Coordinates of C-alpha atoms and ligand atoms in Angstrom, one line a residue:
X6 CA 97.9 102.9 77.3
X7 CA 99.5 102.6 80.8
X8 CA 102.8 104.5 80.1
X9 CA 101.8 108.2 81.9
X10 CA 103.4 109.2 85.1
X11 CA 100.5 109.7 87.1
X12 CA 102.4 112.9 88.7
X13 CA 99.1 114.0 90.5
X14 CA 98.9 110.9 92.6
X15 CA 101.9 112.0 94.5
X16 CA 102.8 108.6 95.1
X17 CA 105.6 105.8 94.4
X18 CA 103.2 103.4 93.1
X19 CA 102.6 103.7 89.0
X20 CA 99.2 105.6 89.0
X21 CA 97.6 102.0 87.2
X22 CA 98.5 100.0 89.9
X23 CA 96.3 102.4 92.2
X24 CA 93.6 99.7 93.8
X25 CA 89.7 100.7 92.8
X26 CA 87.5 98.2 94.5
X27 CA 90.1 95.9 95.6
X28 CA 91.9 95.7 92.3
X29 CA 94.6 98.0 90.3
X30 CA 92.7 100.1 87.7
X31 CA 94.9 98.7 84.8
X32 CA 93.2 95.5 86.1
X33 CA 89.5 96.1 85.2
X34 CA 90.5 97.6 82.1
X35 CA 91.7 94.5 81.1
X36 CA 88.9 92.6 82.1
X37 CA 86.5 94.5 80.5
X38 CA 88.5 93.9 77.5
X39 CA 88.4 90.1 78.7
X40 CA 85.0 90.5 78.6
X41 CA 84.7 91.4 75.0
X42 CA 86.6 88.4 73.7
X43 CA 89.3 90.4 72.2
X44 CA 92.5 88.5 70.7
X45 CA 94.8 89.6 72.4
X46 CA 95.3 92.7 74.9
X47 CA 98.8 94.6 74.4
X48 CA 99.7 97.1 77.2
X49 CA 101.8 100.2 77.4
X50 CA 104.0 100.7 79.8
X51 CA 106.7 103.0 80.7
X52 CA 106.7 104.7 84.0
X53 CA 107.1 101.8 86.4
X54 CA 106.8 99.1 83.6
X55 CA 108.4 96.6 85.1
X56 CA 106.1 96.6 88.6
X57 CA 103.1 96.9 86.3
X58 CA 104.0 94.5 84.2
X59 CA 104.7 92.4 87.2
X60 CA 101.5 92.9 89.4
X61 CA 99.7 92.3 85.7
X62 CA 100.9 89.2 85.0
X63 CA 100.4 87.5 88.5
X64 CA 96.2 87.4 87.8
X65 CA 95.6 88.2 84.4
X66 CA 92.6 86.4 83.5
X67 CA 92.8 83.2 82.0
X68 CA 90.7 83.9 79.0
X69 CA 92.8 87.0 77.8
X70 CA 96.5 86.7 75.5
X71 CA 98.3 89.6 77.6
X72 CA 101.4 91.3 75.7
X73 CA 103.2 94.0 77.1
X74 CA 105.2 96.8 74.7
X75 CA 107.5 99.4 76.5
X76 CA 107.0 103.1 75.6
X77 CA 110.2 104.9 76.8
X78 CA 110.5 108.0 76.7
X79 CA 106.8 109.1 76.4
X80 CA 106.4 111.1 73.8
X81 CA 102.1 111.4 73.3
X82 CA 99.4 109.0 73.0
X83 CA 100.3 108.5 69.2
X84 CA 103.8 107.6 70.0
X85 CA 102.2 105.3 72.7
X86 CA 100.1 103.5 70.1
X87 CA 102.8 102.9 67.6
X88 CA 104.8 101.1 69.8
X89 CA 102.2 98.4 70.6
X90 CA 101.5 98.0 66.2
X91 CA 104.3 95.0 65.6
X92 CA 102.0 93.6 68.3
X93 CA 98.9 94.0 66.5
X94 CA 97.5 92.3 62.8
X95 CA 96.5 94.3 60.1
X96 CA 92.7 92.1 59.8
X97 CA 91.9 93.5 62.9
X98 CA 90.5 96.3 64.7
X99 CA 92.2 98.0 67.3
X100 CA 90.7 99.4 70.5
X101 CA 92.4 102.4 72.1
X102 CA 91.4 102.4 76.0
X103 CA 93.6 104.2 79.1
X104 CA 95.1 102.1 81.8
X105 CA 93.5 105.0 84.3
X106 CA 89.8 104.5 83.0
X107 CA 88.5 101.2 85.0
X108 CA 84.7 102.2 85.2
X109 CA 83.9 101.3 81.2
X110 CA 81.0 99.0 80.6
X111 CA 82.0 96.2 77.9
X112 CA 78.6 96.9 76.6
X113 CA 79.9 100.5 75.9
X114 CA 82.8 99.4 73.7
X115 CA 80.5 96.9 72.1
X116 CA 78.5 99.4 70.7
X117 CA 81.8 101.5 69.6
X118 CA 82.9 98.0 68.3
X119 CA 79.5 97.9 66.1
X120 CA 79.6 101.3 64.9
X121 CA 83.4 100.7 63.6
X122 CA 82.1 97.6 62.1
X123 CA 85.9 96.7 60.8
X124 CA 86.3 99.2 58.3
X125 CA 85.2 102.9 60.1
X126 CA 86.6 105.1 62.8
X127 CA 85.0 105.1 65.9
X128 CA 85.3 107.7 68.8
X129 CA 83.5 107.4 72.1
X130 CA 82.2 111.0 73.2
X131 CA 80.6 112.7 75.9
X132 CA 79.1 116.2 76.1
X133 CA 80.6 118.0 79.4
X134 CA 79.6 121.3 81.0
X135 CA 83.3 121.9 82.1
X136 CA 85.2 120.4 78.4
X137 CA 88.0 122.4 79.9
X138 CA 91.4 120.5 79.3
X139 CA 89.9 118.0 77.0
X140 CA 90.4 117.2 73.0
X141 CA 87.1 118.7 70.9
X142 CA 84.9 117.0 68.7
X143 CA 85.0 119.1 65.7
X144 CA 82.3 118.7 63.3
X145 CA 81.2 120.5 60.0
X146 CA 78.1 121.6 61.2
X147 CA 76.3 121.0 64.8
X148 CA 75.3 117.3 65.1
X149 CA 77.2 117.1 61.3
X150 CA 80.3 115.1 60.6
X151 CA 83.3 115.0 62.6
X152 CA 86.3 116.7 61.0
X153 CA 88.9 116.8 63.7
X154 CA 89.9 116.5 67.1
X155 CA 91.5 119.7 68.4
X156 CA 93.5 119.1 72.2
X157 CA 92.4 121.9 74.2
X158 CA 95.6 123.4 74.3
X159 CA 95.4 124.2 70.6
X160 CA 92.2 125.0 70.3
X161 CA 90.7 128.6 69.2
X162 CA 88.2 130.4 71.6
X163 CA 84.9 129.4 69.4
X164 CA 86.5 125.4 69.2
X165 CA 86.8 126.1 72.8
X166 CA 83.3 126.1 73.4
X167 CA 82.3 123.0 72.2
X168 CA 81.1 120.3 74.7
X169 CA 81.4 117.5 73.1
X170 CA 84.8 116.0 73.9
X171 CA 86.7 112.9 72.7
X172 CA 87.2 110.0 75.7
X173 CA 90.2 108.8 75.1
X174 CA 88.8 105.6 73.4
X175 CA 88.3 104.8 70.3
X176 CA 88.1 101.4 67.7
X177 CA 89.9 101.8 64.7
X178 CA 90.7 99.2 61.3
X179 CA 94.5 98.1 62.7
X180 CA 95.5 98.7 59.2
X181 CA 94.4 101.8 59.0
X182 CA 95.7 102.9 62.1
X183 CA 99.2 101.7 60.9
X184 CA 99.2 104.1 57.8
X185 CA 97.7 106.9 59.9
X186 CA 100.2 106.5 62.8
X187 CA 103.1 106.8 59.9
X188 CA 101.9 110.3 59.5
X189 CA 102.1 111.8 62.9
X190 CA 104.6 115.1 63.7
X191 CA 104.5 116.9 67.2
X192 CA 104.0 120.3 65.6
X193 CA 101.4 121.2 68.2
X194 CA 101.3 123.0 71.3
X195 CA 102.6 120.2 74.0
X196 CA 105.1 118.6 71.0
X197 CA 103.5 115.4 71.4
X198 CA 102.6 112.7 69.0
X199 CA 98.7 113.2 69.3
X200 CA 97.0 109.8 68.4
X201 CA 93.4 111.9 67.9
X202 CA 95.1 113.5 64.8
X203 CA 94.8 110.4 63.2
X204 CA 91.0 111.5 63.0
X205 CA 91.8 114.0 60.6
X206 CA 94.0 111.9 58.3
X207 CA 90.9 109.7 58.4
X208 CA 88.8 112.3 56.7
X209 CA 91.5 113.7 54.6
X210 CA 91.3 109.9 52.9
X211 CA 87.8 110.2 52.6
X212 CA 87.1 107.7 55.7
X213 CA 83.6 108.0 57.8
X214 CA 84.6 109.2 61.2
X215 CA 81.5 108.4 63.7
X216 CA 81.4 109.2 67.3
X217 CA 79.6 107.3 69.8
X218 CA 77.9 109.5 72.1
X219 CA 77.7 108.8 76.0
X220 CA 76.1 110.0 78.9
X221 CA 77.3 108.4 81.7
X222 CA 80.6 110.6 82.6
X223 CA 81.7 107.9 85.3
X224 CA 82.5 105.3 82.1
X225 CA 85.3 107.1 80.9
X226 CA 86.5 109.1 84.1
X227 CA 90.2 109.1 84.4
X228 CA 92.3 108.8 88.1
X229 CA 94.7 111.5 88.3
X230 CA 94.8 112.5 91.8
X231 CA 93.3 110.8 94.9
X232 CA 90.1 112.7 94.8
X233 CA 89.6 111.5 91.3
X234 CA 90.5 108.1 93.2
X235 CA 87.7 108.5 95.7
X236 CA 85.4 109.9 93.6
X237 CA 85.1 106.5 91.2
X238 CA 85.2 104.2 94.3
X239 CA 82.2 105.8 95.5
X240 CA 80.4 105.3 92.3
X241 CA 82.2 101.8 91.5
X242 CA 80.6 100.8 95.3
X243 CA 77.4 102.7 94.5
X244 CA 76.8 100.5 90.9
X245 CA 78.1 97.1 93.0
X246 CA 75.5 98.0 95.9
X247 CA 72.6 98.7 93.1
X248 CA 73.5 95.4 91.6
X249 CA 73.0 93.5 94.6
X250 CA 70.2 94.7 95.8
X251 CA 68.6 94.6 92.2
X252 CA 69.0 90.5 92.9
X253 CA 67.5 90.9 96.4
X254 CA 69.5 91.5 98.9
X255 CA 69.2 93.7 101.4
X256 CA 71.3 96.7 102.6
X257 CA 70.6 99.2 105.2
X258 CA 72.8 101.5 103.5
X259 CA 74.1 101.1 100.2
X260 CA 76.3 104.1 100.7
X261 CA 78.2 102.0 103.5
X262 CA 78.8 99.2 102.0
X263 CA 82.4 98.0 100.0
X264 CA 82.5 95.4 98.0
X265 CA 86.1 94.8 97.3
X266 CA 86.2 91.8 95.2
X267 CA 83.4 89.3 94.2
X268 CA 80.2 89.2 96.4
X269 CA 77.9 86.5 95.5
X270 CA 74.6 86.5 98.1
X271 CA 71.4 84.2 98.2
X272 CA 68.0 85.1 98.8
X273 CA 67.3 87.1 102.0
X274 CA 70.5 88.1 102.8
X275 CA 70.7 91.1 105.0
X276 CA 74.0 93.4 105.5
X277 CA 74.0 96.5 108.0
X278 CA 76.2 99.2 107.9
X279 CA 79.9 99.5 107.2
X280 CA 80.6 96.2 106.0
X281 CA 83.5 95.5 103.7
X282 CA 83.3 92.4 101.8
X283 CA 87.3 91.5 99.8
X284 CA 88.4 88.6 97.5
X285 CA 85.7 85.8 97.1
X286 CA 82.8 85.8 100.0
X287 CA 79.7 83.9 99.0
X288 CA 76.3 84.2 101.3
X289 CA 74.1 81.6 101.6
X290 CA 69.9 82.5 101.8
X291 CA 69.2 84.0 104.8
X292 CA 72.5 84.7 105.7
X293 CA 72.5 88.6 108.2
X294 CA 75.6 90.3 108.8
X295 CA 75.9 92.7 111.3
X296 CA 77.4 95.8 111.2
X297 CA 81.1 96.8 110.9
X298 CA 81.8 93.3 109.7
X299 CA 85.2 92.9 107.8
X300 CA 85.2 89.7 105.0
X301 CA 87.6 88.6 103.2
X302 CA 87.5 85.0 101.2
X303 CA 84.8 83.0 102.8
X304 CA 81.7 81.1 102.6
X305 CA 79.0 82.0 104.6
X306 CA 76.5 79.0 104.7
X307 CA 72.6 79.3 104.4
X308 CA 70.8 80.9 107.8
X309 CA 74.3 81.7 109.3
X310 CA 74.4 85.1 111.5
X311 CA 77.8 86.8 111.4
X312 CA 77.0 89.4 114.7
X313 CA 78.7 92.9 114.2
X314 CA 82.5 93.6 114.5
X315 CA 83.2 90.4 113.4
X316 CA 86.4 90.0 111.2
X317 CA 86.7 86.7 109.0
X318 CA 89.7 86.6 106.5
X319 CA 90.1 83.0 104.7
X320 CA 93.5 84.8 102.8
X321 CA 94.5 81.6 100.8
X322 CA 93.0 78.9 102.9
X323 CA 89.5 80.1 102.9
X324 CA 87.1 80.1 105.7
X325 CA 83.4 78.6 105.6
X326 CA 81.0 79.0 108.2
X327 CA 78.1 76.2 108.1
X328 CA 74.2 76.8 107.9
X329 CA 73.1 78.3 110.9
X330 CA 76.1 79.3 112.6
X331 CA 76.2 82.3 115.1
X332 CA 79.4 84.0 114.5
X333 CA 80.2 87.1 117.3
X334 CA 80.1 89.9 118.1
X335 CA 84.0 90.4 118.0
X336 CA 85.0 87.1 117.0
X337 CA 87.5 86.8 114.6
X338 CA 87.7 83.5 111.9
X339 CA 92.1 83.0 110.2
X340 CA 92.7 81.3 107.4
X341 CA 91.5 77.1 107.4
X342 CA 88.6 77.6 109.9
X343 CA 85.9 75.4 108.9
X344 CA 82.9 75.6 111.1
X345 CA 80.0 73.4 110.7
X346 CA 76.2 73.8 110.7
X347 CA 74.9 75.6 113.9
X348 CA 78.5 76.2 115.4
X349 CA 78.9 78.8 117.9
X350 CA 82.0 81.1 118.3
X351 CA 81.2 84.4 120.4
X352 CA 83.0 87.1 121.8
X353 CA 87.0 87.6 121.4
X354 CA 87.0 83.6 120.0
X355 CA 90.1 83.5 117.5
X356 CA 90.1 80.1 115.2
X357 CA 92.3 79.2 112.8
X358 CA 93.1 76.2 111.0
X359 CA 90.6 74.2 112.6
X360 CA 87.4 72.3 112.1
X361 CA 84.7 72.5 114.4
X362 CA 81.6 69.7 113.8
X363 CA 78.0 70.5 114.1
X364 CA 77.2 72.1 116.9
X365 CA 80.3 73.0 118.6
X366 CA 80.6 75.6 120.8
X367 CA 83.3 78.2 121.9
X368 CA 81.6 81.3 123.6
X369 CA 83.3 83.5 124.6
X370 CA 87.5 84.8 124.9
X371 CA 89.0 81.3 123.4
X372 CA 91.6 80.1 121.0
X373 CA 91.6 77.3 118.7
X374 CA 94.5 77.0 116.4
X375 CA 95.1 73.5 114.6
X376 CA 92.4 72.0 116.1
X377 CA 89.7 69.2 115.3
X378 CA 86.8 69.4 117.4
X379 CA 83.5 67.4 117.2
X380 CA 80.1 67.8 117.1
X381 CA 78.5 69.3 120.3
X382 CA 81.9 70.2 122.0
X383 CA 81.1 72.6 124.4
X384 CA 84.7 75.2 124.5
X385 CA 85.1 77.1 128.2
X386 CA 85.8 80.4 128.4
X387 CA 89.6 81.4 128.4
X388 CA 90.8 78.1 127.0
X389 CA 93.4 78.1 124.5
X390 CA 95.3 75.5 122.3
X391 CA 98.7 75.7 123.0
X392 CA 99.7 74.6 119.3
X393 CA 103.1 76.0 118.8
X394 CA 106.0 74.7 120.2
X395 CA 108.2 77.9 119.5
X396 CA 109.1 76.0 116.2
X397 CA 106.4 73.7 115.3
X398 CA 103.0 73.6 115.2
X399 CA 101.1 70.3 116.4
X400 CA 97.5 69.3 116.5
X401 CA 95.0 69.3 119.3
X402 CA 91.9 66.7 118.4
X403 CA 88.4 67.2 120.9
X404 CA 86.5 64.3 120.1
X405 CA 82.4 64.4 120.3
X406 CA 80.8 65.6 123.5
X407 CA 83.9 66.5 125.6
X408 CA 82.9 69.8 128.1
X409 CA 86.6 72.0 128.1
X410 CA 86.1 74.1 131.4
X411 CA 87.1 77.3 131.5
X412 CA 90.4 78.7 131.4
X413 CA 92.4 75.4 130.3
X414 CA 95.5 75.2 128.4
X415 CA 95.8 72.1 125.8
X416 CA 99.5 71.3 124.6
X417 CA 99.3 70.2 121.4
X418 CA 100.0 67.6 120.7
X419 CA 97.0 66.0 122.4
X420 CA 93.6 64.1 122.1
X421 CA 90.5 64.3 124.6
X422 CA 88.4 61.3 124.7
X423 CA 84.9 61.4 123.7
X424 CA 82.2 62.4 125.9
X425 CA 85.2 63.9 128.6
X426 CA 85.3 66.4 130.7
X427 CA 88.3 68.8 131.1
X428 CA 88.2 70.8 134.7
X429 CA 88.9 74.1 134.4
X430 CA 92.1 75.9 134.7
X431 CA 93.7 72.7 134.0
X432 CA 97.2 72.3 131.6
X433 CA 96.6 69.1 129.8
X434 CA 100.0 67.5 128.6
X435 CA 98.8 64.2 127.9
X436 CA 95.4 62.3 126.0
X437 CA 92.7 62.1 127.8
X438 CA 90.1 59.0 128.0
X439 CA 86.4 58.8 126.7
X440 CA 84.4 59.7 129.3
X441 CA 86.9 60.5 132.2
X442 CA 87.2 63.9 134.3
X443 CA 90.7 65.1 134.0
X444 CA 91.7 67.7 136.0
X445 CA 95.2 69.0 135.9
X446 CA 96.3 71.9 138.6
X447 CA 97.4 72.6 141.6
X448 CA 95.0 71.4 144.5
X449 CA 93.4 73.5 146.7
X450 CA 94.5 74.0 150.2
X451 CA 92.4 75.8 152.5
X452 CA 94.3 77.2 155.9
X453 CA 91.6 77.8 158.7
X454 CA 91.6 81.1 160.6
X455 CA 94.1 82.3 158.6
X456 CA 95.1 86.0 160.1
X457 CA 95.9 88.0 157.3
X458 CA 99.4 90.3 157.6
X459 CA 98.3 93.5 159.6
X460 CA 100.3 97.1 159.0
X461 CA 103.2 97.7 161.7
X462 CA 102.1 100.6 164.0
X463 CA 105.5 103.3 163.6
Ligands
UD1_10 C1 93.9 112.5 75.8 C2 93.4 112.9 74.4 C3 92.3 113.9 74.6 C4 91.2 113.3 75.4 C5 91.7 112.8 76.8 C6 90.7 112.1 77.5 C7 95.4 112.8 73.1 C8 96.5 113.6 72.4 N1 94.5 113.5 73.7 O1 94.4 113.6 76.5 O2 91.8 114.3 73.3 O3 90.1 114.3 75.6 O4 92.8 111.9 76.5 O5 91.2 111.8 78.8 O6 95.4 111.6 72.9 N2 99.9 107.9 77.8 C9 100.9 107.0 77.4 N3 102.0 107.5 76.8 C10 102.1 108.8 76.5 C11 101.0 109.7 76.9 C12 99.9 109.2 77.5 O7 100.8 105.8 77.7 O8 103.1 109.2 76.0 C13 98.7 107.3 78.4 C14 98.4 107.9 79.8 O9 99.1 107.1 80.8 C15 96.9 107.8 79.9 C16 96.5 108.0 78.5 O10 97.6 107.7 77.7 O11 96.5 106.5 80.4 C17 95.9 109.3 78.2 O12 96.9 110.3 78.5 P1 96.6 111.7 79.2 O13 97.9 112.5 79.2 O14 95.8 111.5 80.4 O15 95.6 112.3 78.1 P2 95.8 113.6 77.3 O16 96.9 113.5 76.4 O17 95.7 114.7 78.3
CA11 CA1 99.1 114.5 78.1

């Protein structure tokens, strides 16, 4: 179900599109459900359906059949349901989950799956100290057989007090579910189509109602407003730092740490504070990353060292740093950088698009766009690739060896010689040879005893 306004999150975006840990909460719903090998997975939508059904479709996992059913207007959960049942085969079971849920354990709905067993009803509960707002478990007797489910809004004082409350999930026989959704009015107190009335149909026809009892609140926590937002990051980031350093690794705060994406770390990897890690970033063993380091779709080679305030983001291209590299402080890796083992790139260094070969080194307030440089290329200070034309973009190639002084421009297109040396401040236009000097800029002139300009008296 992903039809609901979402009113409370005050925003233009359709509450399931909100981003939890890098992705929209209708998105690790449906991975969870990926996870459980369902048939298919049919999604509600109404408010916003077309940008949900949009942003949905663009990385739906492979492995999942994703169908989409429009609910308009919304008219209650049971409503929502019975729009999705042409999608759905009466040999199945059907499993009800919300859109604005994303913190559910597949293991969880495993066990609701087992206690349904293809032929009962299965809710998924959770006793709460504050029930306030919530549907109610009603049994016969305390710990006896569910009867109903009353919405709080029509509940009497004494059903008021019950804890236990009903999740919003539950796994139900789909033909079942078809006969009892054929039954549903809206003579209740919000004139909705209530799908948890179906729970007393099921009893009326003699059906065993169970309820699968919870503890952990965070599983089936709803986002309504941005606190609620916050609130589940924090423990989605808390559960993702626990995880990793359950497998080894080790972080000097897991509380400032955010994992927005897939993380994947060797042995001995070590991550200071404030780091945020987005798409795909894989560490290799031994890899330490300093603090308030941003990212974002790399690979990170065995024994590198990414020095704080670094900010690598490999967007489509990817970037991979080699084994042993020393990346930073400040430095800052684009899309298509491709550094080798024990590469250097230090201060206020921007690369993009380029290969550097083992050893290479750029130290300190550099730019190397479209470049190929070779091993043990030692980058001056203040040089920069001029690689852009105003409309295209041409390549620079530094073969083995060469020494680029500081503060040289390189006009792309352009190759330096092996073994060469570039004086610095020079503009180099054209190739250079193996093993030459080239210097290209003005010559010095000196002018002796020069008497400098002197203030006239008034
Ligand atoms: C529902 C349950 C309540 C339970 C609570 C748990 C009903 C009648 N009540 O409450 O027992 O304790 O969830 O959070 O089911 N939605 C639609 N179309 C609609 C209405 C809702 O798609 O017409 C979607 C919402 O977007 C949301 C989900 O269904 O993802 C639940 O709706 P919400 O209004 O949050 O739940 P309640 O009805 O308050
Ligand atoms: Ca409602």
């Amino acid at each position: 179900m992903a039809a609901g306004k979402g009113t409370r999150m005050k925003s233009a975006l359709p509450k399931v599109l909100h981003r939890l840990g890098g992705r929209a909460l209708l998105r690790h719903v449906i991975e969870c459900a990926a996870l459980l090998s369902v048939r298919k997975a049919v999604v509600i939508t109404g408010h916003g359906a077309a940008e949900v059904e949009t942003a949905l479709s663009a990385d739906a996992p492979a492995s999942i059949d994703l169908q989409f059913v429009r609910q308009e207007p919304q008219l209650g959960t049971g409503h929502a349901v019975q729009q999705a049942l042409p999608q759905l085969a009466d040999d199945g079971v059907t499993l009800v989950l919300s859109g604005d849920v994303p913190l559910t354990q597949a293991s969880t709905l495993q066990a609701l799956l087992a206690l349904c067993a293809g032929e009962k009803l299965a809710l998924l509960t959770l006793a709460m100290p504050d029930p306030s707002g919530y549907g109610r478990i009603v049994r016969e007797s305390a710990g006896g057989k569910v009867q109903a489910i009353v919405e709080h809004k029509d509940a009497s004082e004494a059903q008021r007090q019950i804890s236990e409350i009903y999740s919003g999930i539950m796994a139900v026989p789909t033909r079942l579910l078809r006969t009892w959704l054929s039954r549903l009015d809206n003579q209740n107190a919000q004139g909705e189509y209530y799908l948890t009335d179906i729970v007393k149909f099921a009893v009326a026809d003699g059906l065993t109602v169970l309820a699968h009892q919870i503890t952990d609140a965070a599983q089936v926590a709803g986002v309504n407003s941005p606190v609620q937002l916050a609130e589940l990051e924090r423990i989605y980031q808390r559960r993702s730092a626990d995880a990793l350093m359950e497998q080894g690794t080790r972080l000097a705060d897991p509380a400032r740490l955010d994992v927005r994406g897939q993380l994947v770390c060797g042995r001995d990897v070590e991550i200071d504070v404030n780091c945020i890690f987005e798409g795909h970033v894989s560490l290799g063993d031994g890899v330490r990353v300093g603090a308030n380091c941003v990212i974002a779709n790399a690979r990170i080679a065995a024994g590198a060292v990414i020095h704080p305030f670094t900010h690598i983001d490999g967007e489509q291209l990817g970037v991979e740093v080699g084994a042993g590299a020393l990346i930073g402080p400040f430095a800052r890796l684009r899309p298509g950088a491709k550094l080798g083992a024990e590469v250097h790139i230090g201060n206020f260094v921007e690369v993009k698009n380029s290969t550097l070969a083992k050893g290479a080194k750029a130290n300190h307030l550099a730019y190397l766009g479209d470049a190929t440089v070779g091993e043990r290329v030692n980058y001056g200070a203040g040089s920069i690739t001029a690689n852009y034309d105003g409309a295209n973009k041409h390549r620079t190639v530094i073969e083995a060896d060469v020494h680029v002084g500081s503060n040289c421009v390189l006009i792309a297109p352009v190759t330096l010689g092996a073994g060469g040396t570039i004086g610095g401040g020079s503009t180099i236009t054209k190739d250079t040879a193996p093993g030459a000097l080239s210097v290209a800029r003005g010559k010095q002139v000196s002018i002796a005893n020069w008497s400098r300009p002197v203030k006239k008296a008034r």
